XYZ file of C-alpha atoms in Angstrom:
708
model
C 0.423 0.015 0.110
C 2.944 2.017 0.089
C 2.207 3.909 -3.086
C -1.419 4.124 -2.489
C -3.610 6.189 -1.100
C -7.435 5.838 1.768
C -9.008 8.442 1.905
C -12.203 8.989 3.362
C -15.570 11.373 1.912
C -17.626 11.628 5.666
C -20.721 13.725 4.016
C -24.403 14.433 5.932
C -25.577 11.418 3.729
C -22.618 9.425 3.541
C -19.753 7.996 3.586
C -17.447 7.084 0.394
C -14.639 5.298 0.974
C -11.473 5.640 -2.641
C -8.401 3.889 -2.581
C -6.048 5.747 -5.832
C -2.484 4.662 -6.853
C 0.296 6.653 -7.340
C 1.351 6.611 -11.171
C 4.153 8.894 -11.696
C 2.478 12.378 -11.428
C -1.228 10.759 -12.857
C -2.856 8.696 -9.901
C -5.595 6.194 -10.638
C -8.520 4.375 -9.163
C -8.884 1.538 -7.815
C -12.071 1.114 -5.890
C -13.876 2.614 -3.591
C -17.202 2.205 -2.050
C -20.005 4.227 -0.548
C -22.137 3.260 2.319
C -25.429 6.127 3.897
C -25.458 6.684 7.673
C -28.326 4.682 9.098
C -29.849 7.555 11.400
C -28.943 10.942 11.093
C -25.371 10.784 13.014
C -23.970 13.727 10.578
C -25.215 17.214 11.271
C -24.167 20.145 8.387
C -20.621 18.286 8.209
C -19.726 17.958 11.820
C -20.027 14.703 13.468
C -23.131 14.104 16.084
C -22.693 11.127 17.043
C -19.553 9.197 16.954
C -20.213 6.063 17.493
C -22.205 5.737 15.065
C -20.347 7.453 12.227
C -17.066 5.193 13.230
C -19.091 1.728 13.059
C -20.476 3.497 8.881
C -16.611 4.093 8.674
C -15.444 0.984 9.546
C -18.131 -0.723 7.126
C -16.872 1.285 4.592
C -12.767 0.037 5.737
C -13.379 -3.260 5.591
C -15.464 -3.581 2.747
C -12.569 -2.396 0.742
C -9.690 -4.549 2.952
C -11.586 -7.653 1.935
C -10.207 -6.653 -1.749
C -7.169 -5.057 -0.934
C -5.174 -5.780 2.406
C -5.285 -3.666 5.165
C -5.846 -0.315 5.135
C -4.869 1.535 9.110
C -3.981 5.114 7.757
C -6.593 7.341 6.008
C -7.100 10.694 4.168
C -9.791 12.604 5.495
C -11.002 16.626 5.070
C -13.307 18.559 6.741
C -16.041 19.972 5.095
C -16.808 23.256 4.623
C -19.878 23.518 5.669
C -18.425 22.586 9.705
C -16.803 26.050 8.479
C -17.639 29.077 10.361
C -18.215 32.775 8.290
C -18.239 35.736 10.301
C -18.065 39.817 9.488
C -16.044 41.976 12.356
C -15.516 46.357 12.766
C -11.372 47.631 13.926
C -11.524 50.286 14.588
C -8.586 53.401 14.746
C -8.842 57.231 16.476
C -6.728 59.612 13.507
C -7.107 62.952 14.727
C -6.430 63.842 11.388
C -3.218 61.789 10.954
C -3.006 59.777 7.524
C -1.726 56.603 8.398
C 1.433 56.082 5.874
C 2.686 52.423 6.438
C 0.734 48.831 4.953
C 1.593 47.359 8.176
C -0.865 49.959 10.229
C -3.632 48.601 8.116
C -2.693 45.143 8.771
C -3.050 45.564 12.323
C -5.854 47.355 11.615
C -7.103 44.006 10.114
C -6.020 41.347 12.054
C -7.880 43.330 15.203
C -11.071 43.225 13.030
C -10.221 39.032 12.726
C -9.622 39.134 16.412
C -13.025 40.398 17.013
C -15.336 38.118 14.236
C -13.079 35.174 16.629
C -14.361 36.368 19.428
C -18.273 37.374 18.004
C -18.463 33.444 17.202
C -17.224 32.266 20.143
C -19.321 34.626 21.910
C -22.359 33.685 19.327
C -21.792 29.681 20.120
C -22.158 30.147 23.896
C -18.082 29.421 24.631
C -15.490 31.402 26.247
C -13.000 29.899 24.170
C -12.333 31.730 21.047
C -9.188 29.593 20.249
C -11.085 26.398 19.445
C -11.241 28.303 16.552
C -9.092 28.438 13.953
C -9.015 31.649 11.054
C -8.998 29.810 7.713
C -8.956 32.794 5.355
C -9.721 36.377 5.776
C -11.878 39.099 3.194
C -11.833 42.798 3.764
C -15.371 44.130 2.923
C -14.643 47.600 2.122
C -12.656 50.150 4.821
C -13.646 53.190 6.720
C -13.432 57.040 7.141
C -15.558 59.088 9.557
C -18.423 56.522 7.783
C -17.403 57.140 4.363
C -16.705 54.274 2.038
C -13.043 54.217 0.702
C -10.834 52.286 -0.964
C -8.213 52.390 -0.024
C -6.789 54.089 4.637
C -3.602 54.863 1.975
C -2.401 59.581 3.318
C -6.824 59.374 4.568
C -7.186 62.550 7.344
C -10.124 61.872 9.403
C -11.267 61.048 12.654
C -11.083 57.126 13.017
C -10.668 55.021 9.872
C -12.417 51.385 10.511
C -12.527 47.697 8.391
C -15.036 45.524 8.107
C -13.922 41.958 7.851
C -15.771 38.153 6.630
C -14.084 35.564 8.100
C -13.705 31.947 8.458
C -13.142 29.805 10.924
C -12.626 26.011 11.731
C -13.853 25.584 14.619
C -11.326 22.462 16.703
C -14.336 19.994 18.024
C -15.262 19.013 14.053
C -11.327 17.997 13.844
C -11.444 16.679 17.198
C -14.805 15.131 16.733
C -12.648 13.390 13.568
C -10.405 12.289 14.943
C -12.628 9.647 17.928
C -14.783 8.660 14.363
C -11.022 7.249 13.350
C -9.464 5.745 15.919
C -13.643 4.159 16.925
C -12.474 2.136 12.957
C -9.250 1.449 14.042
C -7.571 4.575 11.145
C -4.865 7.023 12.056
C -4.903 10.400 10.544
C -2.880 10.120 7.905
C -3.615 13.664 6.063
C -6.025 16.204 6.545
C -7.507 18.940 4.328
C -10.506 21.762 3.422
C -13.296 19.683 1.381
C -13.241 23.002 -1.021
C -9.822 22.963 -0.840
C -9.509 19.474 -1.819
C -12.103 20.173 -4.307
C -10.155 23.157 -6.020
C -6.921 21.401 -5.452
C -7.593 18.621 -8.444
C -10.369 21.550 -10.949
C -8.178 24.261 -10.659
C -3.967 24.209 -12.053
C -1.543 26.008 -10.032
C -1.436 28.628 -12.499
C -5.176 29.870 -12.638
C -5.704 29.086 -8.958
C -5.000 33.268 -9.284
C -8.082 33.946 -10.981
C -11.578 35.485 -9.007
C -12.819 31.289 -9.015
C -16.049 30.433 -7.061
C -16.111 26.383 -6.295
C -19.773 25.489 -5.454
C -20.477 22.003 -3.739
C -23.767 20.631 -3.693
C -24.372 18.450 -1.068
C -27.936 16.478 0.330
C -28.303 19.272 2.658
C -26.496 21.466 2.249
C -24.326 23.575 -0.433
C -20.501 25.342 0.279
C -18.912 28.000 -1.619
C -14.952 28.583 -1.806
C -14.023 31.708 -3.331
C -10.026 31.282 -4.542
C -8.470 35.126 -6.132
C -5.022 35.637 -6.250
C -3.362 31.719 -5.817
C -5.067 31.368 -2.365
C -8.366 30.353 -1.022
C -9.518 32.969 0.556
C -13.184 32.997 1.387
C -15.115 30.086 2.849
C -19.653 29.367 2.812
C -21.959 27.535 3.231
C -25.492 28.412 2.420
C -27.600 25.692 4.347
C -30.380 24.385 0.382
C -29.117 22.103 -1.365
C -30.396 18.990 -3.323
C -32.626 17.736 -1.131
C -34.966 20.722 -2.157
C -34.888 19.552 -5.422
C -36.226 16.341 -4.381
C -38.654 17.385 -2.076
C -40.111 18.798 -4.907
C -40.150 15.965 -7.355
C -41.848 13.918 -4.215
C -44.385 16.211 -4.169
C -44.985 16.592 -7.934
C -45.356 13.276 -8.546
C -46.807 11.635 -5.700
C -42.881 9.550 -5.181
C -41.170 8.337 -2.359
C -37.276 10.119 -1.439
C -35.146 7.558 -2.759
C -37.319 6.970 -6.323
C -37.675 10.824 -6.825
C -34.031 11.419 -5.749
C -32.921 8.663 -8.708
C -35.243 9.516 -11.097
C -33.651 13.298 -11.627
C -30.732 11.259 -11.618
C -31.977 9.778 -14.872
C -33.537 12.527 -16.084
C -31.402 14.690 -16.370
C -28.733 12.084 -18.558
C -31.030 10.008 -20.193
C -33.671 13.201 -21.145
C -36.780 10.756 -19.066
C -37.986 8.728 -17.071
C -40.901 6.125 -16.349
C -41.206 6.012 -13.195
C -44.391 4.626 -10.807
C -46.692 6.993 -8.177
C -47.485 4.961 -4.002
C -50.040 4.944 -6.232
C -49.124 2.284 -8.606
C -49.924 5.404 -11.528
C -47.157 4.964 -14.229
C -45.637 7.774 -15.632
C -42.701 9.260 -18.562
C -41.779 12.748 -17.099
C -39.527 14.733 -19.737
C -37.263 17.295 -18.964
C -38.921 20.150 -19.666
C -41.756 18.929 -17.106
C -39.376 18.194 -14.257
C -38.251 22.023 -15.053
C -41.789 23.299 -15.492
C -42.720 21.593 -11.206
C -39.039 21.912 -9.950
C -38.179 25.460 -11.662
C -39.426 27.675 -8.776
C -37.163 25.691 -6.331
C -34.403 25.029 -8.381
C -34.413 29.680 -8.698
C -34.705 29.786 -4.706
C -31.672 27.396 -4.319
C -29.409 29.389 -7.160
C -30.574 32.336 -5.144
C -29.295 31.544 -1.921
C -25.962 30.517 -3.340
C -25.629 33.526 -5.274
C -26.152 35.543 -2.187
C -23.378 34.212 -0.589
C -21.598 33.982 -3.632
C -21.654 38.344 -3.170
C -20.924 38.486 0.483
C -17.853 36.977 0.440
C -15.894 38.030 -2.769
C -18.271 41.473 -2.931
C -18.583 41.444 -7.569
C -19.700 38.506 -9.465
C -16.374 36.454 -9.591
C -14.975 34.958 -12.690
C -16.867 31.768 -12.937
C -18.366 29.273 -11.365
C -17.325 25.450 -10.710
C -20.128 23.302 -9.399
C -19.747 19.814 -7.387
C -20.970 17.294 -5.735
C -24.397 15.575 -7.046
C -26.584 17.931 -5.925
C -24.649 20.074 -9.701
C -27.356 17.880 -11.222
C -30.289 20.225 -10.527
C -31.439 20.521 -14.199
C -30.889 24.743 -15.315
C -28.917 25.346 -12.179
C -26.291 26.058 -13.825
C -28.047 29.073 -16.210
C -30.470 29.894 -13.367
C -27.225 30.820 -11.386
C -25.338 32.496 -14.006
C -28.172 34.559 -14.457
C -28.329 36.252 -10.689
C -25.098 36.447 -10.698
C -24.734 38.210 -13.759
C -22.412 36.339 -15.722
C -22.009 34.442 -19.641
C -23.888 31.100 -19.336
C -20.524 29.421 -20.585
C -19.135 30.315 -17.441
C -20.994 28.872 -14.347
C -20.243 25.279 -15.545
C -20.782 21.261 -13.469
C -17.041 19.849 -13.374
C -17.173 15.759 -12.858
C -14.138 13.824 -12.781
C -13.129 14.086 -15.759
C -11.944 17.349 -15.291
C -9.333 16.160 -12.426
C -5.949 16.723 -14.972
C -3.917 13.218 -13.297
C -6.822 10.998 -12.921
C -5.819 8.058 -14.969
C -9.363 6.522 -17.159
C -9.892 3.498 -15.542
C -13.216 1.462 -16.148
C -13.322 1.463 -11.673
C -13.617 5.142 -11.983
C -16.817 7.106 -11.230
C -18.655 9.233 -13.300
C -20.173 12.739 -12.942
C -19.473 15.608 -11.022
C -19.738 13.243 -7.136
C -16.367 12.316 -6.689
C -14.576 15.219 -7.508
C -14.301 15.797 -3.860
C -13.370 12.101 -2.529
C -11.023 12.236 -5.696
C -9.773 15.261 -4.821
C -9.285 14.927 -0.665
C -6.939 12.120 -1.662
C -4.806 13.573 -3.952
C -4.291 17.151 -2.006
C -4.593 15.815 1.445
C -1.557 14.162 0.729
C 0.087 17.013 -2.594
C -0.596 19.641 0.259
C -1.894 18.212 3.703
C -3.449 20.453 6.889
C -0.929 19.775 10.185
C -1.382 21.049 13.360
C 2.148 22.917 13.881
C 3.200 24.564 17.011
C 5.281 28.129 17.544
C 6.032 29.702 20.155
C 4.844 33.833 20.369
C 5.945 35.686 23.226
C 6.835 32.303 24.304
C 4.237 30.459 25.032
C 3.001 28.341 22.765
C 0.247 28.154 19.637
C -1.040 25.559 17.786
C -2.986 26.179 14.468
C -3.416 24.241 11.568
C -1.860 24.523 8.280
C -4.959 25.533 6.170
C -2.626 27.952 4.230
C 0.549 30.148 4.561
C 0.728 30.896 7.658
C 2.592 34.840 8.471
C 3.362 36.416 12.046
C -0.341 37.370 11.923
C -1.952 33.961 12.257
C 0.438 33.533 15.170
C -1.486 37.045 17.093
C -4.194 35.570 16.074
C -4.883 32.436 17.441
C -2.407 33.756 21.009
C -5.077 36.345 21.444
C -3.058 39.582 21.403
C -4.822 42.592 21.431
C -3.232 43.838 18.632
C -4.160 47.638 18.999
C -2.926 47.173 22.656
C -0.128 46.961 21.620
C 0.543 49.934 19.704
C 2.158 52.708 22.486
C -0.295 55.659 23.282
C -0.816 58.314 21.078
C 1.536 61.867 22.919
C -0.160 63.997 24.499
C -1.183 66.685 23.100
C -1.402 70.847 22.419
C -4.606 72.527 22.953
C -4.175 76.460 21.828
C -7.259 79.312 20.730
C -6.074 79.870 16.581
C -8.525 84.092 15.273
C -10.916 82.884 18.621
C -11.042 79.536 18.278
C -10.476 76.550 20.334
C -7.740 73.968 17.536
C -7.275 70.804 19.568
C -3.907 69.574 18.193
C -3.183 65.852 18.302
C -0.247 64.141 19.860
C 1.939 61.497 16.817
C 0.743 58.603 17.070
C 2.216 55.434 19.160
C 4.841 53.808 17.260
C 3.578 49.854 15.879
C 4.753 46.960 17.703
C 7.432 45.400 17.002
C 7.206 41.643 15.612
C 10.539 39.247 16.088
C 10.664 35.602 14.045
C 13.457 34.238 15.835
C 15.394 37.050 16.845
C 14.573 38.804 13.228
C 12.998 42.028 12.933
C 9.319 41.280 10.446
C 6.104 42.511 9.843
C 2.567 40.868 10.715
C 2.353 38.635 6.748
C 6.310 37.165 7.748
C 5.945 33.109 6.677
C 6.421 31.305 9.728
C 7.193 27.105 10.301
C 7.444 25.159 13.012
C 8.437 25.746 16.001
C 9.680 29.389 15.037
C 9.225 31.633 17.758
C 7.629 34.675 17.600
C 8.374 37.815 20.016
C 6.486 40.943 20.123
C 7.554 44.020 22.278
C 4.912 47.230 22.913
C 4.937 49.855 20.738
C 6.579 53.486 21.766
C 4.115 55.729 22.909
C 4.653 58.760 20.478
C 5.845 62.253 20.562
C 3.305 65.248 22.059
C 2.488 67.617 19.570
C 4.864 69.724 17.853
C 4.025 71.760 15.092
C 4.738 75.695 13.904
C 2.472 77.999 13.536
C 3.615 77.854 9.200
C 2.296 74.038 8.813
C -1.427 74.713 11.849
C -2.316 77.720 9.707
C 0.258 77.412 6.522
C 2.422 80.467 4.424
C 0.245 83.424 4.687
C 0.578 84.809 1.214
C 1.484 88.407 0.537
C -0.164 91.458 -1.431
C 0.657 94.310 -2.860
C -1.680 96.923 -2.705
C -1.133 100.504 -5.089
C -2.165 103.636 -3.345
C -2.337 106.655 -4.761
C -1.298 105.243 -8.078
C 2.068 104.478 -6.182
C 2.586 100.551 -5.236
C 2.853 98.854 -1.159
C 3.280 95.512 -0.707
C 1.295 94.021 2.748
C 3.712 91.180 4.307
C 0.819 88.905 6.411
C 1.778 88.136 10.026
C 1.200 85.743 12.875
C 0.548 87.490 16.721
C 0.983 84.923 19.296
C 0.202 85.569 22.700
C 0.345 89.147 21.924
C 4.117 89.182 20.317
C 4.392 88.474 16.439
C 6.761 85.333 15.417
C 7.732 83.614 12.804
C 6.550 81.210 10.963
C 8.669 78.660 12.373
C 7.818 79.468 15.980
C 6.645 75.963 17.256
C 3.179 76.250 18.776
C 2.929 75.241 22.392
C -0.120 74.215 25.081
C -2.278 77.254 25.689
C -0.662 79.909 22.802
C -2.839 82.295 21.980
C -2.574 82.758 17.426
C -3.941 85.483 16.039
C -3.182 86.123 12.582
C -3.733 88.757 9.831
C -6.141 86.515 6.666
C -7.761 89.548 5.476
C -6.813 93.130 5.284
C -9.439 96.227 5.016
C -8.693 99.935 4.153
C -8.408 100.032 8.312
C -5.613 98.380 8.733
C -3.621 98.926 6.000
C -4.410 103.316 7.101
C -1.440 102.802 8.835
C 1.010 101.588 7.209
C 0.544 103.990 5.103
C 0.195 107.075 7.171
C 2.297 106.741 9.564
C 1.854 110.481 11.305
C -2.247 109.616 11.576
C -2.772 112.466 9.217
C -5.709 110.477 7.759
C -8.813 109.899 10.647
C -11.814 107.546 8.676
C -14.328 109.780 11.022
C -17.196 110.590 10.025
C -18.317 114.437 11.038
C -21.096 116.035 13.250
C -22.661 118.947 14.173
C -25.575 119.528 16.366
C -27.975 121.730 16.044
C -30.541 122.351 18.007
C -29.696 119.881 19.668
C -30.391 117.068 17.102
C -26.876 115.879 15.224
C -26.302 116.498 11.549
C -23.716 115.153 10.041
C -21.200 116.857 6.517
C -19.922 114.678 4.540
C -17.165 117.030 3.594
C -15.225 116.858 6.608
C -14.978 113.099 6.542
C -11.974 110.876 4.379
C -13.600 109.266 1.024
C -12.681 105.672 0.236
C -12.242 105.048 -3.343
C -12.042 101.681 -3.977
C -10.773 100.231 -7.467
C -12.783 103.629 -8.476
C -15.323 102.872 -5.965
C -16.347 104.679 -2.851
C -16.321 102.444 -0.116
C -15.694 101.938 4.381
C -12.814 101.805 5.880
C -14.492 98.213 6.460
C -13.252 97.022 2.569
C -11.698 93.854 2.291
C -8.188 94.596 0.475
C -7.208 91.990 -2.175
C -3.774 92.463 -3.951
C -3.779 94.762 -6.556
C -5.811 97.018 -5.809
C -5.844 100.445 -6.278
C -7.144 102.326 -3.141
C -7.562 106.513 -2.859
C -8.034 108.941 0.221
C -9.917 112.138 -0.782
C -8.999 114.065 2.321
C -10.912 116.184 4.016
C -12.511 120.088 3.926
C -12.751 122.163 7.089
C -16.552 122.224 6.862
C -18.077 125.511 6.876
C -21.442 127.245 7.777
C -22.669 126.997 4.658
C -22.396 123.822 4.654
C -24.760 122.870 6.937
C -27.229 124.863 5.652
C -26.618 122.694 1.690
C -26.438 119.388 3.748
C -30.178 120.766 5.662
C -31.645 122.413 2.451
C -32.122 125.348 4.109
C -31.626 128.631 2.723
C -29.351 131.072 4.659
C -30.084 134.007 3.273
C -32.787 136.545 0.728
C -30.096 138.498 -1.453
C -31.494 140.892 -4.339
C -29.476 142.860 -6.744
C -29.501 146.618 -7.066
C -27.074 149.949 -8.444
C -26.009 152.174 -6.396
C -24.545 155.199 -8.070
C -23.993 153.108 -11.629
C -22.167 150.674 -9.672
C -23.750 146.344 -8.872
C -24.323 145.455 -5.656
C -25.714 142.778 -3.875
C -27.124 142.927 -0.358
C -27.379 139.568 1.261
C -30.670 139.674 5.109
C -29.687 136.491 6.859
C -32.444 134.166 7.476
C -30.907 132.530 10.974
C -29.495 133.924 13.671
C -26.276 130.491 14.068
C -25.045 130.844 16.788
C -21.827 128.690 19.619
C -21.703 129.634 23.005
C -24.012 132.197 22.964
C -21.623 134.184 19.892
C -23.958 134.632 16.453
C -21.361 132.987 13.598
C -21.042 133.828 10.069
C -21.797 131.734 6.911
C -18.014 131.495 6.228
C -16.911 130.554 10.086
C -15.203 127.199 9.795
C -16.840 124.255 11.898
C -15.685 122.343 13.880
C -16.333 118.164 14.641
C -19.044 117.595 17.864
C -19.709 121.513 17.767
C -23.495 123.141 19.413
C -25.281 124.779 17.868
C -28.341 127.104 17.558
C -30.310 128.015 15.458
C -32.658 130.133 15.199
C -35.103 131.773 11.732
C -35.296 135.237 11.767
C -38.412 137.247 10.861
C -38.492 138.170 7.131
C -38.016 142.647 6.852
C -38.039 144.148 3.095
C -34.625 146.304 2.105
C -34.602 149.824 2.761
C -31.927 152.927 1.414
C -30.143 152.187 4.548
C -29.478 149.233 3.932
C -26.444 149.755 1.158
C -24.341 151.481 3.346
C -23.428 148.553 5.273
C -22.152 147.877 0.954
C -20.226 151.615 0.523
C -17.526 152.829 1.429
C -19.394 156.622 2.031
C -19.801 158.760 5.806
C -22.902 160.842 6.065
C -21.354 162.707 8.714
C -18.744 164.084 6.722
C -20.846 165.118 3.243
C -21.995 169.226 3.771
C -23.586 170.415 1.969
C -27.948 168.699 0.855
C -27.927 165.476 -0.097
C -31.152 164.381 -2.389
C -32.066 160.424 -1.746
C -33.322 158.554 -5.277
C -35.356 155.782 -6.356
C -35.197 155.323 -9.741
C -34.970 158.966 -10.479
C -37.416 159.288 -8.035
C -36.887 161.339 -4.239
C -37.276 158.592 -1.363
C -35.972 158.389 2.238
C -33.583 156.582 4.302
C -36.320 154.503 5.157
C -37.672 154.018 1.445
C -38.171 149.618 0.658
C -35.632 149.212 -2.716
C -36.208 145.940 -4.629
C -33.837 143.719 -6.746
C -33.301 145.959 -9.749
C -33.424 149.603 -8.591
C -31.585 152.574 -9.525
C -30.399 154.053 -5.973
C -27.778 157.277 -5.600
C -27.303 160.629 -4.121
C -26.463 164.366 -4.617
C -25.156 166.638 -2.635
């Protein structure tokens, strides 16, 4: 038996034993035997009655021994449906500091796997999560502040998280398998997983980089495995399979279950079948008729399988391979292709004829039922699952080598909390920037230091049996260290044209009231002010060193009422448009200032819209003279002021309207230089050549004269 391989496929409904012989690089089926369970000793791929299962194993073993001699060692597989799959999330605080190393992301992913392991243990109501071995995980998505993102590298935010779907093999599955074999006087020669076994013989190593789904449709469950990048990336199971279809046939045609199962196979192989129902009536069932009766159940099966594939893989795979007896379900390939939006030729049933290194022989069984048993025999010898023992911080950790084991796998199984192995973040700095409080976080704590056999490494480093893995807590992060330029940015300069002369304006930083350079390192509780905007009011002190340009309003109070006098205010023009002193100046703006004038009493009357004087024009001895008569009496501090009197800001004035009186001849003497008292002789007054007196009224345009 040195060149022969004995393998057992211990399924939910039956146990199949198969003997292969190796011929150079190929394998040849020598014999096989299948025995169904007499009771429900297997459920969902897990042994529930070790004694009953061992009895069936012993029968299969003895049947083959009768022809081929003693069998002591056997290759077996843990069923894919025994695997446990769960989702979990892990989150880290970023505080706006980007992740710059892939190693940080790997640690985050491993923390999520650990969370999944603990979650699974809680769901299974056991405290020892070490009883679950991780056999693979896939990333569902990354998030920054609860927004999905493609990659975490160089992304900033408050929090980063990853959600994974991880698959675990319960320790009890292997232990019960060993117990059943032991009671049948068999020793486990090698162990594999059923999905790995099927993929190993159906997908050449050079093709395992492709994203392919393998679906083993058995009696009670459909087991799913996803390959990608040269490995089995994810596993899943749905509790719907071939029995659902057989039951539908049984119900539709009144057949007992075994006959319904055989009818399904006959119709698939021959196109039709003659059957007798439980009432004794014979019926010929065609393929098309069968499809019509079971289509809803096939749709349901395909939907459940497609949903699980999309959950595990996030997207439709490149192709789907179907094995197992349930893969013979009519129309399953077409309907599943439709559910996954794949071409029909990308979903196919694979039988043992697809196993490339298998020699054809008369003993070779037909169909997809035996792909997994043959795969177990070949894969268990070529790629067996071994127990590997490593030391993690001097603690012995045992793992199943279902794939190339890494440092990360050892950390998970050792129960080390990756996040707690990081150094603590450095202390934060609290500052106030332009009145707003800001927290500047300290530097990230350093990642844990990993080494294998004394050599520094990463979580992705492969490990071997008896390797020594050391994990040291990372160093604490440094306190927040940031300059003004890093915190605020380099403030740009501006060129302002003041009265057509270019003036360069530089922004300034002020810390606790003192001007600072941009390289200043910010300290806790600093009060920082920076000039991001420049208004006219901010700009004027740079061009008006003496303070002569006052941008103040000019007002006086008349009879206790405030009156603003614009002529007394400085006028501001930005790009030829009048503006206020709070106008923000931009680069290359043109600023023009028109200085204020000193207001006169006459300007006050203009603003008030009042007539200050009554005026008439007359001619005296041929000379043109204008006469004025004030309409109002205006006093400041009790003294009368005239029209040409200059006003001061905030003067208090009293104004009183005068009674309007007619102009008389005598008024002319206020405007001419004649001293009548010094004139000798008689004189006569004339208005328009008519004799008149001093108190005679005069009108606009009158001709006045005096003669001696």
